[in-house]
GROMACS .gro file of C-alpha atoms in nm:
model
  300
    1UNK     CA    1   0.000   0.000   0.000
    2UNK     CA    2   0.121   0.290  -0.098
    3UNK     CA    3   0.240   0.536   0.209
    4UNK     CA    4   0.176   0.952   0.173
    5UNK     CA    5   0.418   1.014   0.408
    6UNK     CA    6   0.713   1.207   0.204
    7UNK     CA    7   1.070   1.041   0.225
    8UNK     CA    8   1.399   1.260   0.359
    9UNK     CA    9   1.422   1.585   0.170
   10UNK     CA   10   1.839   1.454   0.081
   11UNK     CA   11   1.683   1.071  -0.019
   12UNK     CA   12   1.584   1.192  -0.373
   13UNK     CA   13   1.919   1.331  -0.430
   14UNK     CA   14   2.132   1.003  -0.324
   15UNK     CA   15   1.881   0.812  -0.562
   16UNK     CA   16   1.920   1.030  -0.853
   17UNK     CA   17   2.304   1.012  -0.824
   18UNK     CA   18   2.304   0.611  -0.799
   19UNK     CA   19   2.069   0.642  -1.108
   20UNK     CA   20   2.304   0.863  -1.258
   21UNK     CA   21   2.589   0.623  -1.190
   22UNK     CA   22   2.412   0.326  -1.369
   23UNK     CA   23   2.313   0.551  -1.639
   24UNK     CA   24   2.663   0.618  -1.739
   25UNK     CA   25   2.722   0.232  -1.832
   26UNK     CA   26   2.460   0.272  -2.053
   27UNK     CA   27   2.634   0.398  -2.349
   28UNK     CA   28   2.922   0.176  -2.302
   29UNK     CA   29   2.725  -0.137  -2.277
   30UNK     CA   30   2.540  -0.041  -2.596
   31UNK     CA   31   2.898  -0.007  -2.777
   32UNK     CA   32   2.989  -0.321  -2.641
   33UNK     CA   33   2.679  -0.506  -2.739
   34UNK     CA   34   2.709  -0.349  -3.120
   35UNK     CA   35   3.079  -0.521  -3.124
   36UNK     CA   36   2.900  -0.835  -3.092
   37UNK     CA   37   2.670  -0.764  -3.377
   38UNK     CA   38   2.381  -0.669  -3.208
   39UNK     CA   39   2.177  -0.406  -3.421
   40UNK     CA   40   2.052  -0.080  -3.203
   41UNK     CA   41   1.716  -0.139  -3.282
   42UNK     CA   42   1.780  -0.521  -3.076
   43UNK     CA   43   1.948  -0.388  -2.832
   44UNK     CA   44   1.712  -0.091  -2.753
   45UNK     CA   45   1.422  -0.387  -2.748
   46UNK     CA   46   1.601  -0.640  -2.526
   47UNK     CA   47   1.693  -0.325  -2.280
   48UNK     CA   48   1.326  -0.232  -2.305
   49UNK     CA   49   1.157  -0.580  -2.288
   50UNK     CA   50   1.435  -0.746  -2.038
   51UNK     CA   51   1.352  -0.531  -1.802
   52UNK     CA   52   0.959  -0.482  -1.858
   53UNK     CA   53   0.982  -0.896  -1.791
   54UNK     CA   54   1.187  -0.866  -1.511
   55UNK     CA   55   0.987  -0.651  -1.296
   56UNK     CA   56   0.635  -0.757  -1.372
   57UNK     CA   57   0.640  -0.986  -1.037
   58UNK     CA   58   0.693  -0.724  -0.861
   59UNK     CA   59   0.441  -0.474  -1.035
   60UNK     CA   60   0.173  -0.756  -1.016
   61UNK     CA   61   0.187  -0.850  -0.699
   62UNK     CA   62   0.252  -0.473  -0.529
   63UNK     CA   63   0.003  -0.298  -0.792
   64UNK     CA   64  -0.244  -0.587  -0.988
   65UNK     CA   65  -0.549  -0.373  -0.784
   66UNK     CA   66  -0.428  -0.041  -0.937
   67UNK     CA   67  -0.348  -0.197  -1.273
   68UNK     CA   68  -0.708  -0.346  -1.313
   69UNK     CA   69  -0.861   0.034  -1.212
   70UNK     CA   70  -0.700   0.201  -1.483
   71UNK     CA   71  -0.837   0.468  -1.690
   72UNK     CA   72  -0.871   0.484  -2.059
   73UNK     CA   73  -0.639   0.846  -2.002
   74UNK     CA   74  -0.411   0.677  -1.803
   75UNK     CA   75  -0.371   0.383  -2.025
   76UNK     CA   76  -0.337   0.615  -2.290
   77UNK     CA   77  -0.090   0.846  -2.172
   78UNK     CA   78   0.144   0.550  -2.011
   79UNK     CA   79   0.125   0.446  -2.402
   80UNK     CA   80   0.248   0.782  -2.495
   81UNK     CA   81   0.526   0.757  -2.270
   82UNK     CA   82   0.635   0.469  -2.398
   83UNK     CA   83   0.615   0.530  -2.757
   84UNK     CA   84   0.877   0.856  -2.665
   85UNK     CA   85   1.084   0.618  -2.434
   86UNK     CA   86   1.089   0.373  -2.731
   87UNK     CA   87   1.187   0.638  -2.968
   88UNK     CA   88   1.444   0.808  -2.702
   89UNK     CA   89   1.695   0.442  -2.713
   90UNK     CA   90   1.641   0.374  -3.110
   91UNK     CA   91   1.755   0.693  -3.180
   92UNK     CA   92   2.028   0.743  -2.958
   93UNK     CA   93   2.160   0.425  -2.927
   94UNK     CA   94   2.221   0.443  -3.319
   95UNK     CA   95   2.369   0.749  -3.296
   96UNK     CA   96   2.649   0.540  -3.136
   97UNK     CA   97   2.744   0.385  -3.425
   98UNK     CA   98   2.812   0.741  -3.608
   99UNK     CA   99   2.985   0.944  -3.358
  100UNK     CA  100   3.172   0.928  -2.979
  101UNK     CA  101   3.027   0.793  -2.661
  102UNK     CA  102   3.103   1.196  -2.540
  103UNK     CA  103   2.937   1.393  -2.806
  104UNK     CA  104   2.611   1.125  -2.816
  105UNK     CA  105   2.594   1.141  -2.445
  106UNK     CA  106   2.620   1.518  -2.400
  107UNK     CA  107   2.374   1.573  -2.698
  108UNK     CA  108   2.089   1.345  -2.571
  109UNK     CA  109   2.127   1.483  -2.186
  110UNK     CA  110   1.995   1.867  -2.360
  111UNK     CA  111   1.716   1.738  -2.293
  112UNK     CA  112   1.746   2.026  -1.988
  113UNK     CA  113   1.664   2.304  -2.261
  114UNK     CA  114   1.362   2.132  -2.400
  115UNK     CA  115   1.197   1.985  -2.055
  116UNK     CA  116   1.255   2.374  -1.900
  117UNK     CA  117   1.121   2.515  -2.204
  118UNK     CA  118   0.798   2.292  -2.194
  119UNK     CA  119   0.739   2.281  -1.831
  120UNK     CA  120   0.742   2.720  -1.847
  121UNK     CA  121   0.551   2.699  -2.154
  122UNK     CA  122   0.262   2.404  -2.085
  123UNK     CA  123   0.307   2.382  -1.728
  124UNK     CA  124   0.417   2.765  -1.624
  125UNK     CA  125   0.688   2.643  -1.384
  126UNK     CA  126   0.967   2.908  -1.280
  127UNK     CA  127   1.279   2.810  -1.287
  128UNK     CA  128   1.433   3.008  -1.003
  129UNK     CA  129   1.780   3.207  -0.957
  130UNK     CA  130   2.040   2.941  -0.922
  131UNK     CA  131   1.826   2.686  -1.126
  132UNK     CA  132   1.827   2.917  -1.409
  133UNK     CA  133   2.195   2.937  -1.328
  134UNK     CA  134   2.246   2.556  -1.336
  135UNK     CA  135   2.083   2.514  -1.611
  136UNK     CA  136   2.271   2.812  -1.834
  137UNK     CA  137   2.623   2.695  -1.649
  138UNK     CA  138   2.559   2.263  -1.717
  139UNK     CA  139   2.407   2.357  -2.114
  140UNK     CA  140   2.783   2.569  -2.157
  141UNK     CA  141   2.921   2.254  -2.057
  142UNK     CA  142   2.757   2.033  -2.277
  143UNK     CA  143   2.837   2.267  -2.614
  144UNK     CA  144   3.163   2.320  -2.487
  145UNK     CA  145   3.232   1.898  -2.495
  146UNK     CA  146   3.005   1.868  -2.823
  147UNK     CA  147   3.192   2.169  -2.980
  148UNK     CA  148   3.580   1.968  -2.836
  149UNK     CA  149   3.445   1.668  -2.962
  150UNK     CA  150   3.358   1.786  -3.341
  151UNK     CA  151   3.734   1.936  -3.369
  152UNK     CA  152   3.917   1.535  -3.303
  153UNK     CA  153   3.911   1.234  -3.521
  154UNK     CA  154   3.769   0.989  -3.217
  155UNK     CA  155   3.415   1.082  -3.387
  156UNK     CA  156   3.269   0.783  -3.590
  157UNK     CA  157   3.194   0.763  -3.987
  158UNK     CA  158   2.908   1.015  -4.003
  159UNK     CA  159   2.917   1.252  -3.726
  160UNK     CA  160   2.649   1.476  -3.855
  161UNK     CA  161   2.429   1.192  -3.846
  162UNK     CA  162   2.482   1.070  -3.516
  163UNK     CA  163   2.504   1.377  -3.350
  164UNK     CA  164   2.095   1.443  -3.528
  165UNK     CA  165   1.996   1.096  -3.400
  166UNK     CA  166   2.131   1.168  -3.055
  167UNK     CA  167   1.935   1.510  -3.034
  168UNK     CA  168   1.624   1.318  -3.133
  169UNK     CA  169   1.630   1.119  -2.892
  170UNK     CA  170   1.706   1.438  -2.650
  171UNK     CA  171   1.368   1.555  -2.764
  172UNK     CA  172   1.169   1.215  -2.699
  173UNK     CA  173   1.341   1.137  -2.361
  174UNK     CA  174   1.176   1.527  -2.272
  175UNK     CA  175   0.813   1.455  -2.376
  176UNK     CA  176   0.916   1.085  -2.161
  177UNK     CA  177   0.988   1.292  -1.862
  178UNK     CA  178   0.708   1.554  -1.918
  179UNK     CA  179   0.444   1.235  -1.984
  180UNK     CA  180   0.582   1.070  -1.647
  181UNK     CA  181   0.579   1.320  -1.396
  182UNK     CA  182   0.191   1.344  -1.438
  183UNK     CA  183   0.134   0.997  -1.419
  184UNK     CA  184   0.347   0.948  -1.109
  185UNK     CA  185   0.151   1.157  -0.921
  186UNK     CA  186  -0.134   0.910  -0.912
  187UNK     CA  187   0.045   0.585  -1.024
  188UNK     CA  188   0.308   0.326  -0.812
  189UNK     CA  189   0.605   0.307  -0.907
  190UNK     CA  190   0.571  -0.053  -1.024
  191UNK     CA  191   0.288  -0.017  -1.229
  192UNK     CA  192   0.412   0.307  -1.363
  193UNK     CA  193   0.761   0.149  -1.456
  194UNK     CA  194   0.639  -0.183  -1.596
  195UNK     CA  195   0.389  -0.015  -1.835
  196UNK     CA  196   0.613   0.256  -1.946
  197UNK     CA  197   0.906   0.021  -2.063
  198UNK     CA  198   0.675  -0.287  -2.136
  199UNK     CA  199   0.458  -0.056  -2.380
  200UNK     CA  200   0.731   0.118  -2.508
  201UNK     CA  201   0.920  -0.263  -2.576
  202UNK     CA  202   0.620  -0.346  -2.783
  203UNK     CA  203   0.625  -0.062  -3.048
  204UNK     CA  204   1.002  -0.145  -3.038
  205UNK     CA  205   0.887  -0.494  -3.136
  206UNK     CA  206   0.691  -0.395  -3.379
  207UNK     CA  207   1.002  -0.150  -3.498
  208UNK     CA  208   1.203  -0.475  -3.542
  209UNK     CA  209   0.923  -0.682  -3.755
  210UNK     CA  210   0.907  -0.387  -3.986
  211UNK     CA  211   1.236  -0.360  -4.050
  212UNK     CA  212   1.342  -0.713  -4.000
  213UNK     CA  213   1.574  -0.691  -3.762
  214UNK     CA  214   1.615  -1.013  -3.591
  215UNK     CA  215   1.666  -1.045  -3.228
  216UNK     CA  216   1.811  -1.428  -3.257
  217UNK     CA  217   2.094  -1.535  -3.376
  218UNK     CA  218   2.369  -1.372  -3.198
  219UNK     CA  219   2.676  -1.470  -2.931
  220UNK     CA  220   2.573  -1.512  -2.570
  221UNK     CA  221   2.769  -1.221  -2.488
  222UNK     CA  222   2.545  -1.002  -2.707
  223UNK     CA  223   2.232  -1.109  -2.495
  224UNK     CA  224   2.471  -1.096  -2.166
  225UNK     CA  225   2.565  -0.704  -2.210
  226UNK     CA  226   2.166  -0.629  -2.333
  227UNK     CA  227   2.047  -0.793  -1.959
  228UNK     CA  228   2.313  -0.577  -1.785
  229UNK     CA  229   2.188  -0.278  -1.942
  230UNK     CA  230   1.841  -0.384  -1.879
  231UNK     CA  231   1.929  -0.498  -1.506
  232UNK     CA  232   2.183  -0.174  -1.444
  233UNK     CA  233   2.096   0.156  -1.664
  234UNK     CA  234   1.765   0.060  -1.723
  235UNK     CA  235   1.634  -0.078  -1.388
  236UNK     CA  236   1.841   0.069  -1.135
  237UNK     CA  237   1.878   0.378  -1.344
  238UNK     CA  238   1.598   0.472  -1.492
  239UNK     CA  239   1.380   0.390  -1.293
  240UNK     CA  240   1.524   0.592  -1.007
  241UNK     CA  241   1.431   0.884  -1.247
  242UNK     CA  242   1.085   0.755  -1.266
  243UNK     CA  243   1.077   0.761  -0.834
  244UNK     CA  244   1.203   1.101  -0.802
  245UNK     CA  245   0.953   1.259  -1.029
  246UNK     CA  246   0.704   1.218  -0.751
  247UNK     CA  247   0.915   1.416  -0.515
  248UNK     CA  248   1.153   1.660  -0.731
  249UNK     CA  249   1.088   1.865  -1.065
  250UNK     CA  250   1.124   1.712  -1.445
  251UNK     CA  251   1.330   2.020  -1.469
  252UNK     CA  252   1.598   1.928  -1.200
  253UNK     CA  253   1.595   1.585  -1.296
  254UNK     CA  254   1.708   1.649  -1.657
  255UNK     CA  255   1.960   1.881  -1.488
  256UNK     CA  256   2.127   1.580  -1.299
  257UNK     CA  257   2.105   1.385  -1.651
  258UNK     CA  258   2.350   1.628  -1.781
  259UNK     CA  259   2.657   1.402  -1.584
  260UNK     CA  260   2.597   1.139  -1.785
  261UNK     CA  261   2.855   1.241  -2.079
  262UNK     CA  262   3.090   1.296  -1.719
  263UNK     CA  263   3.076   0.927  -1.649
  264UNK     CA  264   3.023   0.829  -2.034
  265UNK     CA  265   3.354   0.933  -2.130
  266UNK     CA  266   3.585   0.879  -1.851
  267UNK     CA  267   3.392   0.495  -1.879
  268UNK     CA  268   3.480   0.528  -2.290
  269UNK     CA  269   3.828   0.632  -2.196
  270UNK     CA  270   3.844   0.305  -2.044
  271UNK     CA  271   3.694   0.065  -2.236
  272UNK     CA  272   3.780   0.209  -2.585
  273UNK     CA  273   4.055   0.428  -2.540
  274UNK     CA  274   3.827   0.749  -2.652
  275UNK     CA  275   4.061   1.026  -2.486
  276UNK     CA  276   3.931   1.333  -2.419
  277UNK     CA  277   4.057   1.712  -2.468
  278UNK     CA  278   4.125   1.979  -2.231
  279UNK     CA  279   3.802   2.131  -2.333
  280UNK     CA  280   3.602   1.879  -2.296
  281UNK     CA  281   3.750   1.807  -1.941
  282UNK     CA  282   3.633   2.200  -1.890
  283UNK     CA  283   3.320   2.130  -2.020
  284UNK     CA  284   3.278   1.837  -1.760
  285UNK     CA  285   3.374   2.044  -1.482
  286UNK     CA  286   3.080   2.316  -1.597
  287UNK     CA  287   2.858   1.999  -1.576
  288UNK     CA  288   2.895   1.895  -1.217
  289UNK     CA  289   2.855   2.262  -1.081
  290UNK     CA  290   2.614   2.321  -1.278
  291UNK     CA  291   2.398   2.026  -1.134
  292UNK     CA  292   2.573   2.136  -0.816
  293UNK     CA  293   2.380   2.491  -0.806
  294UNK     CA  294   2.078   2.364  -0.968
  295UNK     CA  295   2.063   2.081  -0.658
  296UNK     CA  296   2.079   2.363  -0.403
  297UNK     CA  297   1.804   2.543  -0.627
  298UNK     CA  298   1.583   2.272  -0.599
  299UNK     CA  299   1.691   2.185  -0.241
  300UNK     CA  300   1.591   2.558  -0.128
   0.00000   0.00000   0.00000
């Protein structure tokens, strides 16, 4: 049963950092799952539907009551949010294959400009002071890596390309976050979570039967790396985005997004030797204080 009483004011901040931890495996995990000759579209589906199977104990047996009492809105909308979550990984995650882990990841975290944009505009939500701050201070920081990133040779065969996909998907994982935050108001987290990613797994089914893109076939490592990323970014991360909507603002949320590229590309550096230039180590430092001031925005 769900409880009214409102958690810790720091709780939602410790979640959304753990979240953005797991989050930053994401892109690596989808590079290393392409290696194996996974297509994007797969790998966004497995992501989507691993994890949609994996937690539909849990949403049945906490929220099967509230499930059955849906509306035709809410069924509706949780659709809606699923078609933009489905269209948020098959865009980005093909952007991979055209340019860097650090220019798709800063690209698809604007999603800050469009959610603050849309929240003043459809919502009329004020940003205040040292939000507005953040939000100018982490957005520098992104162009600043994007801009780095488009002078070097680490970019893939079509930059242009992927840097357009990764934007796209910018723009979908906004009207995600936008769609969400009104449905988590009145919906668990459960049933919330297991609709969003199990509807938005279908129309990435469907995705894959249009375009025949077979999700058999492949090395168990493929299918390994696509239940991490279902089990880590999507689970553990995402879904800690979906639990602080109830209890923080879209806008702040998509501020702390913003250090993904941070952990992206030290995690690329890694894994695939994609160094980094001074810039772009400038423009990761503008990140973190920016989400730095916009947390004590939303804290005050």
């Amino acid at each position: 049963m769900a409880t009214s009483e409102a958690p810790p004011r720091w709780l939602p901040f410790v979640i959304l950092g753990i979240g953005l931890l797991a989050i930053s495996f994401g892109a690596i995990l989808a590079r290393l799952a392409q290696g194996h000759g996974l297509p994007s579209l797969a790998i966004a589906t497995l992501r989507l539907g691993l994890a949609a199977l994996i937690i539909t104990p849990l949403a049945l047996w906490q929220s099967g009551r509230v499930l059955l009492a849906l509306s035709g809105r809410q069924i509706l909308l949780t659709c809606g949010a699923g078609f933009f979550l489905a269209l948020h990984f098959a865009t980005w995650i093909s952007s991979l294959e055209y340019t860097s882990v650090a220019s798709s990841t800063a690209l698809v975290t604007t999603n800050l400009l469009w959610v603050g944009i849309a929240s003043f505009l459809l919502f009329g939500e004020k940003p205040g002071r040292l939000m507005a701050i953040g939000i100018v201070v982490s957005l520098s920081g992104s162009l600043l890596i994007f801009w780095s990133d488009s002078q070097s040779s680490v970019a893939g065969s079509d930059p242009l390309l992927g840097n357009f996909l990764a934007i796209v998907g910018s723009w979908c994982f906004s009207a995600y976050l936008l769609i969400g935050r009104r449905l988590r108001a009145n919906l668990p987290l459960p049933a919330y979570v297991w609709l969003a990613y199990g509807s938005a797994s279908l129309f990435l089914l469907f995705a894959c039967q249009a375009s025949a893109t077979a999700l058999t076939g492949y090395a168990n490592a493929a299918y390994l790396i696509a239940l991490g990323m279902a089990v880590g970014p999507q689970l553990l991360g995402h879904t800690s985005y979906n639990w602080s909507l109830r209890h923080v603002s879209a806008t702040f949320i998509a501020v702390v997004t913003l250090g993904e590229p941070v952990g992206s590309a030290a995690l690329a550096w890694l894994f695939f030797g994609e160094s980094f230039a001074f810039l772009q180590g400038i423009g990761f430092v503008l990140l973190l204080f920016g989400i730095y001031l916009a947390a004590r925005g939303e804290g005050h």
